[in-house]
mmCIF file of C-alpha atoms in Angstrom:
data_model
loop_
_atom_site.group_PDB
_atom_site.id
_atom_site.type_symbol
_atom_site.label_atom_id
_atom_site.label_comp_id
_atom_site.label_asym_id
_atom_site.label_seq_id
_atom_site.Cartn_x
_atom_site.Cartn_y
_atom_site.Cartn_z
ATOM 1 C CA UNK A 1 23.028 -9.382 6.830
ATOM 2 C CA UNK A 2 20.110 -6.928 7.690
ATOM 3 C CA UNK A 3 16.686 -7.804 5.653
ATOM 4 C CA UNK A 4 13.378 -5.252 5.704
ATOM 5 C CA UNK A 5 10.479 -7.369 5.095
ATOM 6 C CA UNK A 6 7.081 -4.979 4.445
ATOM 7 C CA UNK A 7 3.518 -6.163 4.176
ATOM 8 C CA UNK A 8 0.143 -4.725 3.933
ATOM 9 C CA UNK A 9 -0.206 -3.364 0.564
ATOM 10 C CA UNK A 10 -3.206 -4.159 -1.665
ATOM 11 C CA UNK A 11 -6.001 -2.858 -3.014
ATOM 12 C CA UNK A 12 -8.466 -0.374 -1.493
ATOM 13 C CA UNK A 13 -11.000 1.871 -2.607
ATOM 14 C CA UNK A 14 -10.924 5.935 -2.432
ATOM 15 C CA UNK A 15 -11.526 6.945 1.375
ATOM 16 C CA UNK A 16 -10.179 3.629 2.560
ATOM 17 C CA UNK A 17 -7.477 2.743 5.281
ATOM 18 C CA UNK A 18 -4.342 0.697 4.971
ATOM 19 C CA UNK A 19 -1.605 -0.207 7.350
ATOM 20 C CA UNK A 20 1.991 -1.098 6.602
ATOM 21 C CA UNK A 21 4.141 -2.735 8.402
ATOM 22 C CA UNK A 22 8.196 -3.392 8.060
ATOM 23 C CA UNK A 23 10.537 -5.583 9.858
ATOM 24 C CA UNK A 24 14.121 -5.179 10.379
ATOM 25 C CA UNK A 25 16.158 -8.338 11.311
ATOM 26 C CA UNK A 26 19.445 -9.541 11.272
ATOM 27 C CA UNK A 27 22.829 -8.602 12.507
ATOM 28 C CA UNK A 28 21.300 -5.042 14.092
ATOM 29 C CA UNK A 29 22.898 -3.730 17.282
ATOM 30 C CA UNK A 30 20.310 -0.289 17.416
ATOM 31 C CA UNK A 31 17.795 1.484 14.559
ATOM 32 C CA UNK A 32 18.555 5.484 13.744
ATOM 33 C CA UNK A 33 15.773 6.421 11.436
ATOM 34 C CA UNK A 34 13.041 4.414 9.820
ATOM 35 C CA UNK A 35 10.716 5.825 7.022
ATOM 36 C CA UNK A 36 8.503 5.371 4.061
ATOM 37 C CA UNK A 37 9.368 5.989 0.863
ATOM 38 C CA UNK A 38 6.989 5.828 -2.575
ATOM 39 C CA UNK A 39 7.652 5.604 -5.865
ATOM 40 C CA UNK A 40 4.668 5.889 -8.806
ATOM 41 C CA UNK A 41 5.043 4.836 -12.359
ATOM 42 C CA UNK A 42 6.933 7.161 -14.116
ATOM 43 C CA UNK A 43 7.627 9.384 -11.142
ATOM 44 C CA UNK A 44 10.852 9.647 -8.745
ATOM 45 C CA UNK A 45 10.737 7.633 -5.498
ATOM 46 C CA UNK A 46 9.864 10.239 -2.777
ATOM 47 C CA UNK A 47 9.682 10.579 0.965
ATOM 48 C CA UNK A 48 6.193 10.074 2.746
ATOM 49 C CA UNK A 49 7.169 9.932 6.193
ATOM 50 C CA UNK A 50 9.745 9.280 8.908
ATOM 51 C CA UNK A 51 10.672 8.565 12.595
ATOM 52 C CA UNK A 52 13.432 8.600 14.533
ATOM 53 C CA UNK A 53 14.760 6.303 17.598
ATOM 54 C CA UNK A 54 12.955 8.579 20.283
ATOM 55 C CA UNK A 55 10.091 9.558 18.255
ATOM 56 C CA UNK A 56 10.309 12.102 16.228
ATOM 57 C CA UNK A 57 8.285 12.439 12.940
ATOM 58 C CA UNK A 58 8.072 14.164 10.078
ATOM 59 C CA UNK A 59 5.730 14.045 6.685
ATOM 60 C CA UNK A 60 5.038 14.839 3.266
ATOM 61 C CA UNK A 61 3.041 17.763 2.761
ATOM 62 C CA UNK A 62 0.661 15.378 0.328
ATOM 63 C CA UNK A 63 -0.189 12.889 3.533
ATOM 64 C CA UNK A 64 0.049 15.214 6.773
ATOM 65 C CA UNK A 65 -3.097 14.803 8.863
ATOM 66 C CA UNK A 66 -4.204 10.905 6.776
ATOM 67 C CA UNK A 67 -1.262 9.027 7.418
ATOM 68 C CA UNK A 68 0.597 8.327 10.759
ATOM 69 C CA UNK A 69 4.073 6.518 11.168
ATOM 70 C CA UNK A 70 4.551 4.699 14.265
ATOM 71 C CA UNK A 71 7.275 2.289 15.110
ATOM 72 C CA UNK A 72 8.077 -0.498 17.601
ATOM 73 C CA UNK A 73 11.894 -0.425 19.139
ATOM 74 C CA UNK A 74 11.666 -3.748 20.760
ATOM 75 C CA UNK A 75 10.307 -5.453 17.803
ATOM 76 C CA UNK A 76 12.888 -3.392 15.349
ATOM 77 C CA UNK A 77 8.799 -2.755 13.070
ATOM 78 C CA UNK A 78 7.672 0.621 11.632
ATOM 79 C CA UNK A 79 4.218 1.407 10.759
ATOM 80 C CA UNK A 80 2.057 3.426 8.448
ATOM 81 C CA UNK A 81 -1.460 3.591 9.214
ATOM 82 C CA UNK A 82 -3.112 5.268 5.707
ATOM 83 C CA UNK A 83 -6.440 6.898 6.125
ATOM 84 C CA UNK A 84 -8.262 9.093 3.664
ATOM 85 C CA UNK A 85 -6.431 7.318 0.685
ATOM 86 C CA UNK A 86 -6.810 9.057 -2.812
ATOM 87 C CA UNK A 87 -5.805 7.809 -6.487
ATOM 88 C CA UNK A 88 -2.541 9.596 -6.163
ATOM 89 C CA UNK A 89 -1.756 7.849 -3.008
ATOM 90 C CA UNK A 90 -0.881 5.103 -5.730
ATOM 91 C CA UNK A 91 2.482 3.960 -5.737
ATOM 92 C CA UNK A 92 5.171 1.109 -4.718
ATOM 93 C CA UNK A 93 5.767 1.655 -1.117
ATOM 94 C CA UNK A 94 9.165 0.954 0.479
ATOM 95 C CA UNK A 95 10.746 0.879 4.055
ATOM 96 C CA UNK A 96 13.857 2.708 4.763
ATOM 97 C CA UNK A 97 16.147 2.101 7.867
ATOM 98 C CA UNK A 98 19.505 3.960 9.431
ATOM 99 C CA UNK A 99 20.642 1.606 11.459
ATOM 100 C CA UNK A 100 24.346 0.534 12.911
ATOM 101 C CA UNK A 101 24.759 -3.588 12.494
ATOM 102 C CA UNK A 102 27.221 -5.561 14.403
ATOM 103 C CA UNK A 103 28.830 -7.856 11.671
ATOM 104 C CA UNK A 104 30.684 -5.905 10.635
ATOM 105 C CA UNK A 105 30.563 -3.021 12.280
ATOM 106 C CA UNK A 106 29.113 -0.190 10.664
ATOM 107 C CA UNK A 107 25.981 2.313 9.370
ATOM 108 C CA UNK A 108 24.059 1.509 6.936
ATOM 109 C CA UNK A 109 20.975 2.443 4.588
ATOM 110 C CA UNK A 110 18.957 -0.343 4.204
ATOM 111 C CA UNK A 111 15.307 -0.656 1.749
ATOM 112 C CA UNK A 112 12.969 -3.461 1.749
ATOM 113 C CA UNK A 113 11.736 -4.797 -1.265
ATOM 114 C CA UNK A 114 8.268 -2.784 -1.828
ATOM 115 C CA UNK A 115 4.691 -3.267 -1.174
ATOM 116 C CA UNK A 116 1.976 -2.352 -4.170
ATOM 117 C CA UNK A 117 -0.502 0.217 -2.821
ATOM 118 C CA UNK A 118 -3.608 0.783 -5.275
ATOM 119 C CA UNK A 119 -5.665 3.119 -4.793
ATOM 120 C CA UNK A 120 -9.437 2.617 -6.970
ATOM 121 C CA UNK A 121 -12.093 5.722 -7.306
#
């Protein structure tokens, strides 16, 4: 059993900072990608941003140069710091992970539930 358990979310005001967190536990023997997904009322759940075991990143067009994923390998936790939020930064934000568990043995995508990110002008 593999759980992603996200926190963070709330409410903050235009120009304001968040930070996400996630945390992968269970039966996890190493962590591929991680990433951040959102998903607004009425829209399609899209990417926001992602990182890979050594590092790598990559972002949304929409958050490039206000948000910054980070994660911690030893503590199996991904970040999103959020700077410079806007209204349309509003949306249900979920944690995504690649990873290879050990019972059984295998690759799997795994989400966590979602965090509530609200955005006020």
């Amino acid at each position: 059993q593999v759980q992603l358990v996200e926190s963070g979310g709330g409410l903050v005001q235009v120009g304001g900072s968040l930070r996400l967190s996630c945390a992968a536990s269970g039966s996890i023997f190493s962590i591929n990608a991680m990433g951040w997904y959102r998903q607004a009322p009425g829209k399609q759940r899209e990417l926001v941003a992602t990182i890979t075991s050594n590092g790598g990143t990559n972002y949304a067009d929409s958050v490039k140069g206000r948000f910054t994923i980070s994660r911690d390998n030893a503590k199996n936790t991904v970040y999103l710091q959020m700077n410079s939020l806007k209204p349309e930064d509003t949306a249900v934000y979920y944690c995504n992970a690649l990873l290879l568990t050990t019972t059984p043995i295998q690759v799997g995508d795994y989400w966590g539930q979602g965090t509530q990110v609200t955005v006020s002008s």
